Amino acid sequence: MIFSKEYVGYLARHTVKHLIAAKMIKTEKLPQVEERVYHGLLDELQLEDRINEEVRVILEAYQDEMRRTGASYPEMFKKVKQELARKYKAVL
């Protein structure tokens, strides 16, 4: 993940603060709302990490075939990652 969990917490608090200031949301339970926003942001930001790990697993299964055919690992990584992003409807 490109951000630290502390920074994601800051982003969540800041986002909730602005949503309240803009009167887009109203809450009596500020800590719970901040916590839910934090987890939503964290889950979304970790999606690319999960996709990268899945790509590594897939390419590991095909490493012998890739070696035999002379396929480039970085090129294959990029192609498989694009396919998985499309599958999960993720914007990376």
JSON list of N, CA and C in Angstrom, two decimals, residues 41-91:
[
{"chain": "A", "resi": 41, "resn": "LEU", "atom": "N", "xyz": [-11.67, 3.10, 3.20]},
{"chain": "A", "resi": 41, "resn": "LEU", "atom": "CA", "xyz": [-10.49, 3.60, 2.49]},
{"chain": "A", "resi": 41, "resn": "LEU", "atom": "C", "xyz": [-9.37, 2.56, 2.48]},
{"chain": "A", "resi": 42, "resn": "LEU", "atom": "N", "xyz": [-9.14, 1.96, 3.63]},
{"chain": "A", "resi": 42, "resn": "LEU", "atom": "CA", "xyz": [-8.08, 0.97, 3.76]},
{"chain": "A", "resi": 42, "resn": "LEU", "atom": "C", "xyz": [-8.32, -0.21, 2.83]},
{"chain": "A", "resi": 43, "resn": "ASP", "atom": "N", "xyz": [-9.55, -0.69, 2.80]},
{"chain": "A", "resi": 43, "resn": "ASP", "atom": "CA", "xyz": [-9.89, -1.82, 1.93]},
{"chain": "A", "resi": 43, "resn": "ASP", "atom": "C", "xyz": [-9.66, -1.47, 0.46]},
{"chain": "A", "resi": 44, "resn": "GLU", "atom": "N", "xyz": [-10.07, -0.29, 0.08]},
{"chain": "A", "resi": 44, "resn": "GLU", "atom": "CA", "xyz": [-9.91, 0.14, -1.32]},
{"chain": "A", "resi": 44, "resn": "GLU", "atom": "C", "xyz": [-8.43, 0.32, -1.68]},
{"chain": "A", "resi": 45, "resn": "LEU", "atom": "N", "xyz": [-7.66, 0.87, -0.77]},
{"chain": "A", "resi": 45, "resn": "LEU", "atom": "CA", "xyz": [-6.24, 1.10, -1.04]},
{"chain": "A", "resi": 45, "resn": "LEU", "atom": "C", "xyz": [-5.44, -0.21, -1.05]},
{"chain": "A", "resi": 46, "resn": "GLN", "atom": "N", "xyz": [-5.91, -1.21, -0.34]},
{"chain": "A", "resi": 46, "resn": "GLN", "atom": "CA", "xyz": [-5.21, -2.49, -0.30]},
{"chain": "A", "resi": 46, "resn": "GLN", "atom": "C", "xyz": [-5.59, -3.40, -1.47]},
{"chain": "A", "resi": 47, "resn": "LEU", "atom": "N", "xyz": [-6.56, -2.98, -2.27]},
{"chain": "A", "resi": 47, "resn": "LEU", "atom": "CA", "xyz": [-6.99, -3.79, -3.41]},
{"chain": "A", "resi": 47, "resn": "LEU", "atom": "C", "xyz": [-5.84, -4.06, -4.37]},
{"chain": "A", "resi": 48, "resn": "GLU", "atom": "N", "xyz": [-5.05, -3.05, -4.68]},
{"chain": "A", "resi": 48, "resn": "GLU", "atom": "CA", "xyz": [-3.93, -3.25, -5.61]},
{"chain": "A", "resi": 48, "resn": "GLU", "atom": "C", "xyz": [-2.92, -4.24, -5.03]},
{"chain": "A", "resi": 49, "resn": "ASP", "atom": "N", "xyz": [-2.68, -4.19, -3.73]},
{"chain": "A", "resi": 49, "resn": "ASP", "atom": "CA", "xyz": [-1.77, -5.16, -3.10]},
{"chain": "A", "resi": 49, "resn": "ASP", "atom": "C", "xyz": [-2.30, -6.58, -3.25]},
{"chain": "A", "resi": 50, "resn": "ARG", "atom": "N", "xyz": [-3.61, -6.76, -3.07]},
{"chain": "A", "resi": 50, "resn": "ARG", "atom": "CA", "xyz": [-4.20, -8.09, -3.20]},
{"chain": "A", "resi": 50, "resn": "ARG", "atom": "C", "xyz": [-4.13, -8.58, -4.65]},
{"chain": "A", "resi": 51, "resn": "ILE", "atom": "N", "xyz": [-4.34, -7.67, -5.59]},
{"chain": "A", "resi": 51, "resn": "ILE", "atom": "CA", "xyz": [-4.24, -8.04, -7.01]},
{"chain": "A", "resi": 51, "resn": "ILE", "atom": "C", "xyz": [-2.80, -8.42, -7.34]},
{"chain": "A", "resi": 52, "resn": "ASN", "atom": "N", "xyz": [-1.83, -7.64, -6.88]},
{"chain": "A", "resi": 52, "resn": "ASN", "atom": "CA", "xyz": [-0.42, -7.95, -7.13]},
{"chain": "A", "resi": 52, "resn": "ASN", "atom": "C", "xyz": [-0.06, -9.33, -6.60]},
{"chain": "A", "resi": 53, "resn": "GLU", "atom": "N", "xyz": [-0.54, -9.66, -5.42]},
{"chain": "A", "resi": 53, "resn": "GLU", "atom": "CA", "xyz": [-0.25, -10.97, -4.83]},
{"chain": "A", "resi": 53, "resn": "GLU", "atom": "C", "xyz": [-0.87, -12.08, -5.67]},
{"chain": "A", "resi": 54, "resn": "GLU", "atom": "N", "xyz": [-2.09, -11.87, -6.15]},
{"chain": "A", "resi": 54, "resn": "GLU", "atom": "CA", "xyz": [-2.74, -12.87, -6.98]},
{"chain": "A", "resi": 54, "resn": "GLU", "atom": "C", "xyz": [-1.98, -13.06, -8.30]},
{"chain": "A", "resi": 55, "resn": "VAL", "atom": "N", "xyz": [-1.48, -11.98, -8.86]},
{"chain": "A", "resi": 55, "resn": "VAL", "atom": "CA", "xyz": [-0.68, -12.06, -10.10]},
{"chain": "A", "resi": 55, "resn": "VAL", "atom": "C", "xyz": [0.57, -12.90, -9.85]},
{"chain": "A", "resi": 56, "resn": "ARG", "atom": "N", "xyz": [1.24, -12.65, -8.73]},
{"chain": "A", "resi": 56, "resn": "ARG", "atom": "CA", "xyz": [2.45, -13.42, -8.40]},
{"chain": "A", "resi": 56, "resn": "ARG", "atom": "C", "xyz": [2.16, -14.92, -8.31]},
{"chain": "A", "resi": 57, "resn": "VAL", "atom": "N", "xyz": [1.04, -15.26, -7.69]},
{"chain": "A", "resi": 57, "resn": "VAL", "atom": "CA", "xyz": [0.66, -16.67, -7.56]},
{"chain": "A", "resi": 57, "resn": "VAL", "atom": "C", "xyz": [0.40, -17.28, -8.93]},
{"chain": "A", "resi": 58, "resn": "ILE", "atom": "N", "xyz": [-0.31, -16.55, -9.78]},
{"chain": "A", "resi": 58, "resn": "ILE", "atom": "CA", "xyz": [-0.61, -17.05, -11.12]},
{"chain": "A", "resi": 58, "resn": "ILE", "atom": "C", "xyz": [0.67, -17.24, -11.91]},
{"chain": "A", "resi": 59, "resn": "LEU", "atom": "N", "xyz": [1.55, -16.25, -11.89]},
{"chain": "A", "resi": 59, "resn": "LEU", "atom": "CA", "xyz": [2.78, -16.34, -12.67]},
{"chain": "A", "resi": 59, "resn": "LEU", "atom": "C", "xyz": [3.72, -17.42, -12.12]},
{"chain": "A", "resi": 60, "resn": "GLU", "atom": "N", "xyz": [3.67, -17.65, -10.83]},
{"chain": "A", "resi": 60, "resn": "GLU", "atom": "CA", "xyz": [4.49, -18.71, -10.24]},
{"chain": "A", "resi": 60, "resn": "GLU", "atom": "C", "xyz": [4.06, -20.06, -10.80]},
{"chain": "A", "resi": 61, "resn": "ALA", "atom": "N", "xyz": [2.76, -20.24, -10.99]},
{"chain": "A", "resi": 61, "resn": "ALA", "atom": "CA", "xyz": [2.25, -21.50, -11.52]},
{"chain": "A", "resi": 61, "resn": "ALA", "atom": "C", "xyz": [2.69, -21.71, -12.97]},
{"chain": "A", "resi": 62, "resn": "TYR", "atom": "N", "xyz": [2.94, -20.63, -13.69]},
{"chain": "A", "resi": 62, "resn": "TYR", "atom": "CA", "xyz": [3.33, -20.72, -15.10]},
{"chain": "A", "resi": 62, "resn": "TYR", "atom": "C", "xyz": [4.80, -20.40, -15.34]},
{"chain": "A", "resi": 63, "resn": "GLN", "atom": "N", "xyz": [5.61, -20.37, -14.30]},
{"chain": "A", "resi": 63, "resn": "GLN", "atom": "CA", "xyz": [6.99, -19.95, -14.46]},
{"chain": "A", "resi": 63, "resn": "GLN", "atom": "C", "xyz": [7.79, -20.86, -15.39]},
{"chain": "A", "resi": 64, "resn": "ASP", "atom": "N", "xyz": [7.57, -22.17, -15.33]},
{"chain": "A", "resi": 64, "resn": "ASP", "atom": "CA", "xyz": [8.30, -23.08, -16.23]},
{"chain": "A", "resi": 64, "resn": "ASP", "atom": "C", "xyz": [7.94, -22.82, -17.69]},
{"chain": "A", "resi": 65, "resn": "GLU", "atom": "N", "xyz": [6.66, -22.66, -17.95]},
{"chain": "A", "resi": 65, "resn": "GLU", "atom": "CA", "xyz": [6.22, -22.39, -19.32]},
{"chain": "A", "resi": 65, "resn": "GLU", "atom": "C", "xyz": [6.75, -21.04, -19.81]},
{"chain": "A", "resi": 66, "resn": "MET", "atom": "N", "xyz": [6.76, -20.04, -18.93]},
{"chain": "A", "resi": 66, "resn": "MET", "atom": "CA", "xyz": [7.27, -18.73, -19.29]},
{"chain": "A", "resi": 66, "resn": "MET", "atom": "C", "xyz": [8.76, -18.81, -19.62]},
{"chain": "A", "resi": 67, "resn": "ARG", "atom": "N", "xyz": [9.49, -19.56, -18.83]},
{"chain": "A", "resi": 67, "resn": "ARG", "atom": "CA", "xyz": [10.93, -19.72, -19.06]},
{"chain": "A", "resi": 67, "resn": "ARG", "atom": "C", "xyz": [11.18, -20.42, -20.40]},
{"chain": "A", "resi": 68, "resn": "ARG", "atom": "N", "xyz": [10.37, -21.43, -20.66]},
{"chain": "A", "resi": 68, "resn": "ARG", "atom": "CA", "xyz": [10.52, -22.21, -21.89]},
{"chain": "A", "resi": 68, "resn": "ARG", "atom": "C", "xyz": [10.21, -21.37, -23.13]},
{"chain": "A", "resi": 69, "resn": "THR", "atom": "N", "xyz": [9.20, -20.51, -23.04]},
{"chain": "A", "resi": 69, "resn": "THR", "atom": "CA", "xyz": [8.80, -19.70, -24.19]},
{"chain": "A", "resi": 69, "resn": "THR", "atom": "C", "xyz": [9.54, -18.36, -24.26]},
{"chain": "A", "resi": 70, "resn": "GLY", "atom": "N", "xyz": [10.28, -18.03, -23.20]},
{"chain": "A", "resi": 70, "resn": "GLY", "atom": "CA", "xyz": [11.03, -16.77, -23.19]},
{"chain": "A", "resi": 70, "resn": "GLY", "atom": "C", "xyz": [10.18, -15.56, -22.89]},
{"chain": "A", "resi": 71, "resn": "ALA", "atom": "N", "xyz": [9.06, -15.76, -22.23]},
{"chain": "A", "resi": 71, "resn": "ALA", "atom": "CA", "xyz": [8.17, -14.65, -21.89]},
{"chain": "A", "resi": 71, "resn": "ALA", "atom": "C", "xyz": [8.81, -13.77, -20.82]},
{"chain": "A", "resi": 72, "resn": "SER", "atom": "N", "xyz": [8.64, -12.49, -20.94]},
{"chain": "A", "resi": 72, "resn": "SER", "atom": "CA", "xyz": [9.18, -11.52, -20.00]},
{"chain": "A", "resi": 72, "resn": "SER", "atom": "C", "xyz": [8.28, -11.45, -18.76]},
{"chain": "A", "resi": 73, "resn": "TYR", "atom": "N", "xyz": [8.88, -11.64, -17.58]},
{"chain": "A", "resi": 73, "resn": "TYR", "atom": "CA", "xyz": [8.10, -11.59, -16.33]},
{"chain": "A", "resi": 73, "resn": "TYR", "atom": "C", "xyz": [7.42, -10.24, -16.16]},
{"chain": "A", "resi": 74, "resn": "PRO", "atom": "N", "xyz": [8.14, -9.10, -16.32]},
{"chain": "A", "resi": 74, "resn": "PRO", "atom": "CA", "xyz": [7.46, -7.80, -16.15]},
{"chain": "A", "resi": 74, "resn": "PRO", "atom": "C", "xyz": [6.30, -7.58, -17.12]},
{"chain": "A", "resi": 75, "resn": "GLU", "atom": "N", "xyz": [6.46, -8.01, -18.36]},
{"chain": "A", "resi": 75, "resn": "GLU", "atom": "CA", "xyz": [5.37, -7.87, -19.33]},
{"chain": "A", "resi": 75, "resn": "GLU", "atom": "C", "xyz": [4.18, -8.73, -18.95]},
{"chain": "A", "resi": 76, "resn": "MET", "atom": "N", "xyz": [4.45, -9.97, -18.57]},
{"chain": "A", "resi": 76, "resn": "MET", "atom": "CA", "xyz": [3.37, -10.87, -18.17]},
{"chain": "A", "resi": 76, "resn": "MET", "atom": "C", "xyz": [2.68, -10.36, -16.90]},
{"chain": "A", "resi": 77, "resn": "PHE", "atom": "N", "xyz": [3.48, -9.83, -15.97]},
{"chain": "A", "resi": 77, "resn": "PHE", "atom": "CA", "xyz": [2.92, -9.29, -14.73]},
{"chain": "A", "resi": 77, "resn": "PHE", "atom": "C", "xyz": [1.93, -8.18, -15.08]},
{"chain": "A", "resi": 78, "resn": "LYS", "atom": "N", "xyz": [2.34, -7.29, -15.95]},
{"chain": "A", "resi": 78, "resn": "LYS", "atom": "CA", "xyz": [1.49, -6.16, -16.34]},
{"chain": "A", "resi": 78, "resn": "LYS", "atom": "C", "xyz": [0.21, -6.64, -17.02]},
{"chain": "A", "resi": 79, "resn": "LYS", "atom": "N", "xyz": [0.32, -7.61, -17.93]},
{"chain": "A", "resi": 79, "resn": "LYS", "atom": "CA", "xyz": [-0.86, -8.12, -18.64]},
{"chain": "A", "resi": 79, "resn": "LYS", "atom": "C", "xyz": [-1.84, -8.81, -17.70]},
{"chain": "A", "resi": 80, "resn": "VAL", "atom": "N", "xyz": [-1.31, -9.67, -16.84]},
{"chain": "A", "resi": 80, "resn": "VAL", "atom": "CA", "xyz": [-2.18, -10.40, -15.91]},
{"chain": "A", "resi": 80, "resn": "VAL", "atom": "C", "xyz": [-2.83, -9.43, -14.93]},
{"chain": "A", "resi": 81, "resn": "LYS", "atom": "N", "xyz": [-2.06, -8.44, -14.48]},
{"chain": "A", "resi": 81, "resn": "LYS", "atom": "CA", "xyz": [-2.60, -7.45, -13.55]},
{"chain": "A", "resi": 81, "resn": "LYS", "atom": "C", "xyz": [-3.74, -6.66, -14.20]},
{"chain": "A", "resi": 82, "resn": "GLN", "atom": "N", "xyz": [-3.58, -6.29, -15.46]},
{"chain": "A", "resi": 82, "resn": "GLN", "atom": "CA", "xyz": [-4.65, -5.58, -16.17]},
{"chain": "A", "resi": 82, "resn": "GLN", "atom": "C", "xyz": [-5.91, -6.43, -16.27]},
{"chain": "A", "resi": 83, "resn": "GLU", "atom": "N", "xyz": [-5.72, -7.73, -16.55]},
{"chain": "A", "resi": 83, "resn": "GLU", "atom": "CA", "xyz": [-6.87, -8.63, -16.65]},
{"chain": "A", "resi": 83, "resn": "GLU", "atom": "C", "xyz": [-7.58, -8.76, -15.30]},
{"chain": "A", "resi": 84, "resn": "LEU", "atom": "N", "xyz": [-6.81, -8.91, -14.22]},
{"chain": "A", "resi": 84, "resn": "LEU", "atom": "CA", "xyz": [-7.43, -9.03, -12.90]},
{"chain": "A", "resi": 84, "resn": "LEU", "atom": "C", "xyz": [-8.12, -7.73, -12.50]},
{"chain": "A", "resi": 85, "resn": "ALA", "atom": "N", "xyz": [-7.52, -6.61, -12.83]},
{"chain": "A", "resi": 85, "resn": "ALA", "atom": "CA", "xyz": [-8.15, -5.32, -12.52]},
{"chain": "A", "resi": 85, "resn": "ALA", "atom": "C", "xyz": [-9.48, -5.21, -13.26]},
{"chain": "A", "resi": 86, "resn": "ARG", "atom": "N", "xyz": [-9.52, -5.66, -14.49]},
{"chain": "A", "resi": 86, "resn": "ARG", "atom": "CA", "xyz": [-10.76, -5.65, -15.27]},
{"chain": "A", "resi": 86, "resn": "ARG", "atom": "C", "xyz": [-11.78, -6.59, -14.62]},
{"chain": "A", "resi": 87, "resn": "LYS", "atom": "N", "xyz": [-11.30, -7.76, -14.20]},
{"chain": "A", "resi": 87, "resn": "LYS", "atom": "CA", "xyz": [-12.18, -8.75, -13.57]},
{"chain": "A", "resi": 87, "resn": "LYS", "atom": "C", "xyz": [-12.81, -8.20, -12.30]},
{"chain": "A", "resi": 88, "resn": "TYR", "atom": "N", "xyz": [-12.01, -7.50, -11.48]},
{"chain": "A", "resi": 88, "resn": "TYR", "atom": "CA", "xyz": [-12.50, -6.95, -10.22]},
{"chain": "A", "resi": 88, "resn": "TYR", "atom": "C", "xyz": [-13.10, -5.56, -10.38]},
{"chain": "A", "resi": 89, "resn": "LYS", "atom": "N", "xyz": [-13.11, -5.07, -11.64]},
{"chain": "A", "resi": 89, "resn": "LYS", "atom": "CA", "xyz": [-13.63, -3.73, -11.93]},
{"chain": "A", "resi": 89, "resn": "LYS", "atom": "C", "xyz": [-12.93, -2.68, -11.08]},
{"chain": "A", "resi": 90, "resn": "ALA", "atom": "N", "xyz": [-11.62, -2.81, -11.02]},
{"chain": "A", "resi": 90, "resn": "ALA", "atom": "CA", "xyz": [-10.81, -1.89, -10.23]},
{"chain": "A", "resi": 90, "resn": "ALA", "atom": "C", "xyz": [-10.13, -0.88, -11.14]},
{"chain": "A", "resi": 91, "resn": "VAL", "atom": "N", "xyz": [-9.97, 0.31, -10.62]},
{"chain": "A", "resi": 91, "resn": "VAL", "atom": "CA", "xyz": [-9.23, 1.34, -11.34]},
{"chain": "A", "resi": 91, "resn": "VAL", "atom": "C", "xyz": [-7.90, 1.49, -10.62]}
]
